[in-house]
Coordinates of C-alpha atoms in Angstrom, one line a residue:
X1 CA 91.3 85.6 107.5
X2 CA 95.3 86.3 107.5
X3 CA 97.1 89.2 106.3
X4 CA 99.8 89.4 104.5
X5 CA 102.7 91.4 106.5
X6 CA 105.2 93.8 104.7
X7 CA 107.9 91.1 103.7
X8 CA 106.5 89.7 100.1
X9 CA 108.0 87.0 97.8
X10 CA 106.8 86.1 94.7
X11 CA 105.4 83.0 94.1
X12 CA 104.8 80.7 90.8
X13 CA 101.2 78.7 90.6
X14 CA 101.9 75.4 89.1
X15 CA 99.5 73.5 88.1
X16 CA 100.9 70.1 89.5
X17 CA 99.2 71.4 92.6
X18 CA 97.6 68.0 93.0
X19 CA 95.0 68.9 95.7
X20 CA 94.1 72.3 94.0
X21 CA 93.8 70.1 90.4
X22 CA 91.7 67.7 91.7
X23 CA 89.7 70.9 93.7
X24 CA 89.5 72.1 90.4
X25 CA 88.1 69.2 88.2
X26 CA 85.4 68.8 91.0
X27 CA 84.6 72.3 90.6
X28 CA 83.8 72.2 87.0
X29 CA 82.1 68.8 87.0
X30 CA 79.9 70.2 90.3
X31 CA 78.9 73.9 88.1
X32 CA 78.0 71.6 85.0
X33 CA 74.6 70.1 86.5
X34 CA 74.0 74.0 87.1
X35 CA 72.1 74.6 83.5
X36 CA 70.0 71.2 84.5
X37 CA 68.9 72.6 87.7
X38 CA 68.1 76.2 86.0
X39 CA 66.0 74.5 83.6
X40 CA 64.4 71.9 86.7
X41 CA 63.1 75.6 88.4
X42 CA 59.9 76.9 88.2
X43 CA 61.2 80.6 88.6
X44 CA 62.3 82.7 86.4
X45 CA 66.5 82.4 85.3
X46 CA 67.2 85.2 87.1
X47 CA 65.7 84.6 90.0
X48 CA 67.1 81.2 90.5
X49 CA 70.4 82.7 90.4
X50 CA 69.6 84.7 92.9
X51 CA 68.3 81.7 95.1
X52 CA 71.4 79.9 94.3
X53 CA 73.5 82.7 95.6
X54 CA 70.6 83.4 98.8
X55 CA 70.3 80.0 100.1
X56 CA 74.1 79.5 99.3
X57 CA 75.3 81.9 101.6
X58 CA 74.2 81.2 105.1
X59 CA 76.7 77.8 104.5
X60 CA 79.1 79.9 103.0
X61 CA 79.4 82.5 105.6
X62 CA 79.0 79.7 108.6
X63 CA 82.5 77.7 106.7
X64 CA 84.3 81.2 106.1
X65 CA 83.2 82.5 110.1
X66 CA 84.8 78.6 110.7
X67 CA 88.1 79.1 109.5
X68 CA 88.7 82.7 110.4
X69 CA 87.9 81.7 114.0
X70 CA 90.5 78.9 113.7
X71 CA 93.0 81.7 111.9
X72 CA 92.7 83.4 115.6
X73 CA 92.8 87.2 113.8
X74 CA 89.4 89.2 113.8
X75 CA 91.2 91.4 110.9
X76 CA 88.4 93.2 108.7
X77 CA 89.4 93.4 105.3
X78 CA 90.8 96.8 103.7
X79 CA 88.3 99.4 101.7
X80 CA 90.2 98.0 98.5
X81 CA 89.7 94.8 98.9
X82 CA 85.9 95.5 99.9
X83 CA 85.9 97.3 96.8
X84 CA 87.4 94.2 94.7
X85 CA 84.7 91.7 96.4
X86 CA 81.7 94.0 95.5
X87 CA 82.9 94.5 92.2
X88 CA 83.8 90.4 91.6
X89 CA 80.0 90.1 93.3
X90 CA 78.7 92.3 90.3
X91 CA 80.5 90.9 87.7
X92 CA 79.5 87.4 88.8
X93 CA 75.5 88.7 89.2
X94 CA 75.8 90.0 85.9
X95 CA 77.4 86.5 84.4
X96 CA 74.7 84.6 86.3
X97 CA 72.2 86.7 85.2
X98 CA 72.8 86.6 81.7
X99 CA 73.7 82.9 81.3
X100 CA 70.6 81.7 82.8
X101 CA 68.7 83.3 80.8
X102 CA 70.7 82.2 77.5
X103 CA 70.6 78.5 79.4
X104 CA 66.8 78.7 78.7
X105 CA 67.4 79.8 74.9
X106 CA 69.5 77.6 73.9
X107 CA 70.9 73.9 74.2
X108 CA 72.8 72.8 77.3
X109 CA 75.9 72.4 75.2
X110 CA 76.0 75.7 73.7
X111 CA 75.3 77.5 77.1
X112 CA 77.8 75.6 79.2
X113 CA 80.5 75.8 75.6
X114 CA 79.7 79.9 75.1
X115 CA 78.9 80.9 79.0
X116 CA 82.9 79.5 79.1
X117 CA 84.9 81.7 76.8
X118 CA 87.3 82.5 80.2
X119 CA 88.6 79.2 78.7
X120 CA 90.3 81.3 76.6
X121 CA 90.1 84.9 77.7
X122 CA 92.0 84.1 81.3
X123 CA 94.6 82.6 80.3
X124 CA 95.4 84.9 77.8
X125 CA 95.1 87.4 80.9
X126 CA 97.4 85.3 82.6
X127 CA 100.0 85.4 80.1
X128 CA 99.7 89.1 79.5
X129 CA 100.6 90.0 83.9
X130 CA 103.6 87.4 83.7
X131 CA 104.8 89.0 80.5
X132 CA 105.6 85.8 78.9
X133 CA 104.4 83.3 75.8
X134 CA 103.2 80.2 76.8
X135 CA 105.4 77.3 76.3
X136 CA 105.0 74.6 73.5
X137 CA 103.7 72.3 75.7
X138 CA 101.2 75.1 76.8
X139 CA 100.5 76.5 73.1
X140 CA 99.4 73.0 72.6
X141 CA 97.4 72.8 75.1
X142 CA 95.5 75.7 73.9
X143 CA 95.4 74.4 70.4
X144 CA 93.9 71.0 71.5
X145 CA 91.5 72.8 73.5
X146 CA 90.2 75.1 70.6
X147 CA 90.1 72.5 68.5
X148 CA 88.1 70.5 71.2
X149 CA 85.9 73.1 71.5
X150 CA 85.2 74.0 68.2
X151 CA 84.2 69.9 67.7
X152 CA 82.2 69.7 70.9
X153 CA 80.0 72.3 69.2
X154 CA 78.8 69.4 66.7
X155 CA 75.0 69.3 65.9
X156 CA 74.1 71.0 68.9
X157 CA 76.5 74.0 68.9
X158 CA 75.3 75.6 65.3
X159 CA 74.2 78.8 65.4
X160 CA 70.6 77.5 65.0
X161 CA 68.4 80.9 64.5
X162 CA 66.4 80.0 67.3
X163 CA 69.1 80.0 69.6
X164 CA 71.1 82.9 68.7
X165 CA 70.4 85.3 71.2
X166 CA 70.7 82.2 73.6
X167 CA 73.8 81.8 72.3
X168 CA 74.8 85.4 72.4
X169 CA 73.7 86.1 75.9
X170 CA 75.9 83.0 77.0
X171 CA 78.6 84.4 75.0
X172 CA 78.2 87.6 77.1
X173 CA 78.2 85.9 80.3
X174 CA 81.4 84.0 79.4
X175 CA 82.9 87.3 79.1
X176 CA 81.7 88.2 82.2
X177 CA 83.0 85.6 84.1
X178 CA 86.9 85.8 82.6
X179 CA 86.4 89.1 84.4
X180 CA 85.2 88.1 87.7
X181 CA 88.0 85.4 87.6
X182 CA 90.2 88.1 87.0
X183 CA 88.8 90.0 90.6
X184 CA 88.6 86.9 92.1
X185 CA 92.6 86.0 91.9
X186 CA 93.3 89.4 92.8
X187 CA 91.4 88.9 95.9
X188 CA 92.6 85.7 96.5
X189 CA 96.3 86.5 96.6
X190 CA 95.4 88.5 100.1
X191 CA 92.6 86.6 101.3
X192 CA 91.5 83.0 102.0
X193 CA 89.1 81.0 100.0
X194 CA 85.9 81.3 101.8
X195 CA 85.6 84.7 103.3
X196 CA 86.5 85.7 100.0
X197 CA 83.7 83.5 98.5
X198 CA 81.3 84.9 101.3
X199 CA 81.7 89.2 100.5
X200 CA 81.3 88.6 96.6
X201 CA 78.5 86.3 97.2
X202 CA 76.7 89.1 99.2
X203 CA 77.6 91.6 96.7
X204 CA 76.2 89.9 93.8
X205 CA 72.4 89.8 95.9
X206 CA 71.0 93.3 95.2
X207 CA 71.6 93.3 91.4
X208 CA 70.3 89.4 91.1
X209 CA 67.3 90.2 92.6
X210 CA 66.7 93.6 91.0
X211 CA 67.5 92.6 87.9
X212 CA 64.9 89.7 88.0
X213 CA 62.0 92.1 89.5
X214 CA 62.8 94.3 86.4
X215 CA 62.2 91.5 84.0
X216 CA 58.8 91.0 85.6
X217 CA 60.2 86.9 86.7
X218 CA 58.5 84.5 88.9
X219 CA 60.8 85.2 92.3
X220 CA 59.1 83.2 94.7
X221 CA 59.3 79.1 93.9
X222 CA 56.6 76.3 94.7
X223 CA 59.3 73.4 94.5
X224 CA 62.6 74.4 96.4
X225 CA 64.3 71.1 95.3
X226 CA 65.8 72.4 92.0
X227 CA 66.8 75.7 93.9
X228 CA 68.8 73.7 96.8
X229 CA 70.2 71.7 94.0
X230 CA 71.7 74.5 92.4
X231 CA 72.9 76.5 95.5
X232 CA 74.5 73.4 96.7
X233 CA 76.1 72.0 93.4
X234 CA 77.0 74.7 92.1
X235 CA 77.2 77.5 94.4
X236 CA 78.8 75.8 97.9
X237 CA 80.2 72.8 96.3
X238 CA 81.5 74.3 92.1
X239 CA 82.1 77.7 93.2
X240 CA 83.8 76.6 96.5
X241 CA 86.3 74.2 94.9
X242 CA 87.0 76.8 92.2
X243 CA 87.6 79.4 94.1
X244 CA 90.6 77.3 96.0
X245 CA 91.8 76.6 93.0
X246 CA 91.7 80.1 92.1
X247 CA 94.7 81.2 95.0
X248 CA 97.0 78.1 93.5
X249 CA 96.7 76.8 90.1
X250 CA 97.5 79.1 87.0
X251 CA 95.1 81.0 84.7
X252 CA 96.1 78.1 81.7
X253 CA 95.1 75.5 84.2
X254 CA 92.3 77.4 84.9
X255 CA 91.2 78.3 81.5
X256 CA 91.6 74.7 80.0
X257 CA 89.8 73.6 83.0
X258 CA 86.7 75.1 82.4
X259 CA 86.1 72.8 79.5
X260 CA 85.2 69.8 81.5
X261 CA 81.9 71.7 82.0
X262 CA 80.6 71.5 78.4
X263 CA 81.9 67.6 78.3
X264 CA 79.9 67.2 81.7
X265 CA 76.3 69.4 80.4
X266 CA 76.7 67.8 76.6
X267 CA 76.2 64.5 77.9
X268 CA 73.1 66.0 81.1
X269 CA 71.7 67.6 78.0
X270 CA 71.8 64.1 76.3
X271 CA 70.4 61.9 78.8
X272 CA 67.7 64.3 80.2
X273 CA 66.8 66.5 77.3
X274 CA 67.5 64.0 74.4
X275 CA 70.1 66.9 72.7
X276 CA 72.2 63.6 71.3
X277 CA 75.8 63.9 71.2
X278 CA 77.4 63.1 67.5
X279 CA 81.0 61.3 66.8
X280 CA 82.7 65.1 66.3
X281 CA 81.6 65.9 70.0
X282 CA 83.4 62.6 71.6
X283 CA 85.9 63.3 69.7
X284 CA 86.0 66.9 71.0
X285 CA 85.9 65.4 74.6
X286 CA 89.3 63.4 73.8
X287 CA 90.9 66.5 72.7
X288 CA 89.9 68.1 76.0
X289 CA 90.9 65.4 78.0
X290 CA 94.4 65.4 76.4
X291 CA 94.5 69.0 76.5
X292 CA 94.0 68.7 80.4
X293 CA 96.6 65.9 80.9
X294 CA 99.2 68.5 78.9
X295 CA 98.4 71.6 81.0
X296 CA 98.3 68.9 84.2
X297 CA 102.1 68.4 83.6
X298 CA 102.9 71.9 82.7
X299 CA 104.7 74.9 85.0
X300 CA 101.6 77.6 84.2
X301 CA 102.8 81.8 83.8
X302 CA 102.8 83.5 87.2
X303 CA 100.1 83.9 89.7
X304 CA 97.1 83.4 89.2
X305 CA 96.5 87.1 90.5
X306 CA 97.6 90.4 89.4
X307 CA 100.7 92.5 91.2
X308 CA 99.6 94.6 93.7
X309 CA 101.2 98.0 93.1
X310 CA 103.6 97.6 96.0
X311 CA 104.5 94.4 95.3
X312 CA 103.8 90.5 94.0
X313 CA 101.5 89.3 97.0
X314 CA 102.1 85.7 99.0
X315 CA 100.0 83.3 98.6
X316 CA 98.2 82.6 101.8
X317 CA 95.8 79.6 102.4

């Protein structure tokens, strides 16, 4: 892990980071098969989040021990940024732990479409710490993506009354998850990907599993193959990929980002559940699409994560 010395500069995240992008679109594609694996498990929701993160993190810790060995520094991390990690860990239990259960209310597409309102909320963050509108190219972005959005909701995104607390739990857990975005950053201006990766993880253990021995949930599985699915896919491989994204791309790129996942669990949800995609949710995948390519060729707001109080922080790899 490498520390950042006393000379700072400030740095603008683009989003024509190529690497980071394409970390980025893998990332989002990877956490979409999460609902399918959630539904696959013969726990309770909350307890498979709780697996995810558990069998997740032995990997995890192995990759981020890896490259602070090669980093030759055996620097433990400060008492704030402790503090940051445990509270991105909580944030992220608590978004786990409310979208699975909404993931089991409700369709695949309204789960993965509500559970990612950061689409909106971080890069409105973003824009808020630079202190500066987004450009037209960026506003339009945004538009196309709401509008995308709004389409992709089709048939299987009305507020059916069955699903409605679904729906409004996965709501919540969006919400939750613009926050732990916004820890996350933070973090990663100071810190590399996968330590980083490895101290929320832990964090977010304790509430997971208390939360599900509250609820009274099934914490032990008999098949293991849904829960390996969803540590790897979504934990090690999704949440991997977006948290290297997270130290380099801006929050717009971010944000807009996010809504390959609905594209990706509309059409799971399709094949594997029969919930049939209608002409106004391709269409809302096109508007997406083009709402990507526009934020791919656009200079985002600065970093990705907040000012420190002494200063804008370096990014550091």
């Amino acid at each position: 892990m490498h520390q950042v010395g006393t000379q700072r500069k400030p740095i603008i995240a683009r989003s024509g980071n190529g690497p980071a992008f394409v970390a980025l679109v893998v990332a989002n594609v990877a956490l979409a098969f999460g609902p399918m694996f959630v539904r696959l498990a013969d726990t309770g929701p909350v307890a498979a989040a709780f697996w995810r993160m558990t069998l997740a993190l032995p990997l995890v810790a192995a990759m981020a021990w890896m490259t602070r060995a090669r980093g030759g520094t055996r620097t433990r991390p400060s008492a704030r940024m402790l503090w940051l990690l445990a509270g991105a860990g909580i944030a992220f239990a608590a978004d786990l732990g409310s979208w699975h259960i909404g993931i089991v209310r409700t369709t695949l597409a309204n789960a993965t479409l509500f559970g990612n309102a950061a689409t909106f909320i971080f890069p409105l963050w973003g824009f808020l710490v630079a202190r500066a509108w987004p450009s037209r190219g960026q506003a339009l972005a945004l538009l196309l993506a709401a509008g995308g959005a709004a389409l992709l909701m089709g048939r299987s995104y009305q507020l059916d009354p069955g699903h409605l607390v679904g729906d409004l739990l996965c709501v919540l857990a969006g919400v939750l998850y613009a926050v732990y975005f916004v820890l996350m950053a933070d973090a990663r201006a100071t810190m590399a990907p996968l330590p980083a990766l490895a101290w929320s993880s832990l964090a977010a253990l304790p509430p997971l599993l208390a939360f599900s021995l509250l609820l009274g949930e099934r914490v032990m599985p008999g098949n293991w193959t849904p829960l390996l699915g969803l540590a790897l896919c979504s934990q090690v491989i999704g949440q991997g990929c977006m948290t290297y994204a997270l130290g380099r791309l801006s929050p717009l790129a971010i944000g807009l980002a996010l809504l390959v996942q609905p594209v990706v669990a509309g059409v799971v949800g399709w094949l594997l559940f029969g919930e049939r995609l209608g002409a106004p949710d391709l269409i809302g995948v096109a508007m997406v699409a083009a709402a990507l390519v526009l934020v791919r060729r656009e200079p985002g707001p600065a970093r990705a994560a907040t000012p420190a109080a002494n200063g804008v922080r370096e990014e550091v790899a």
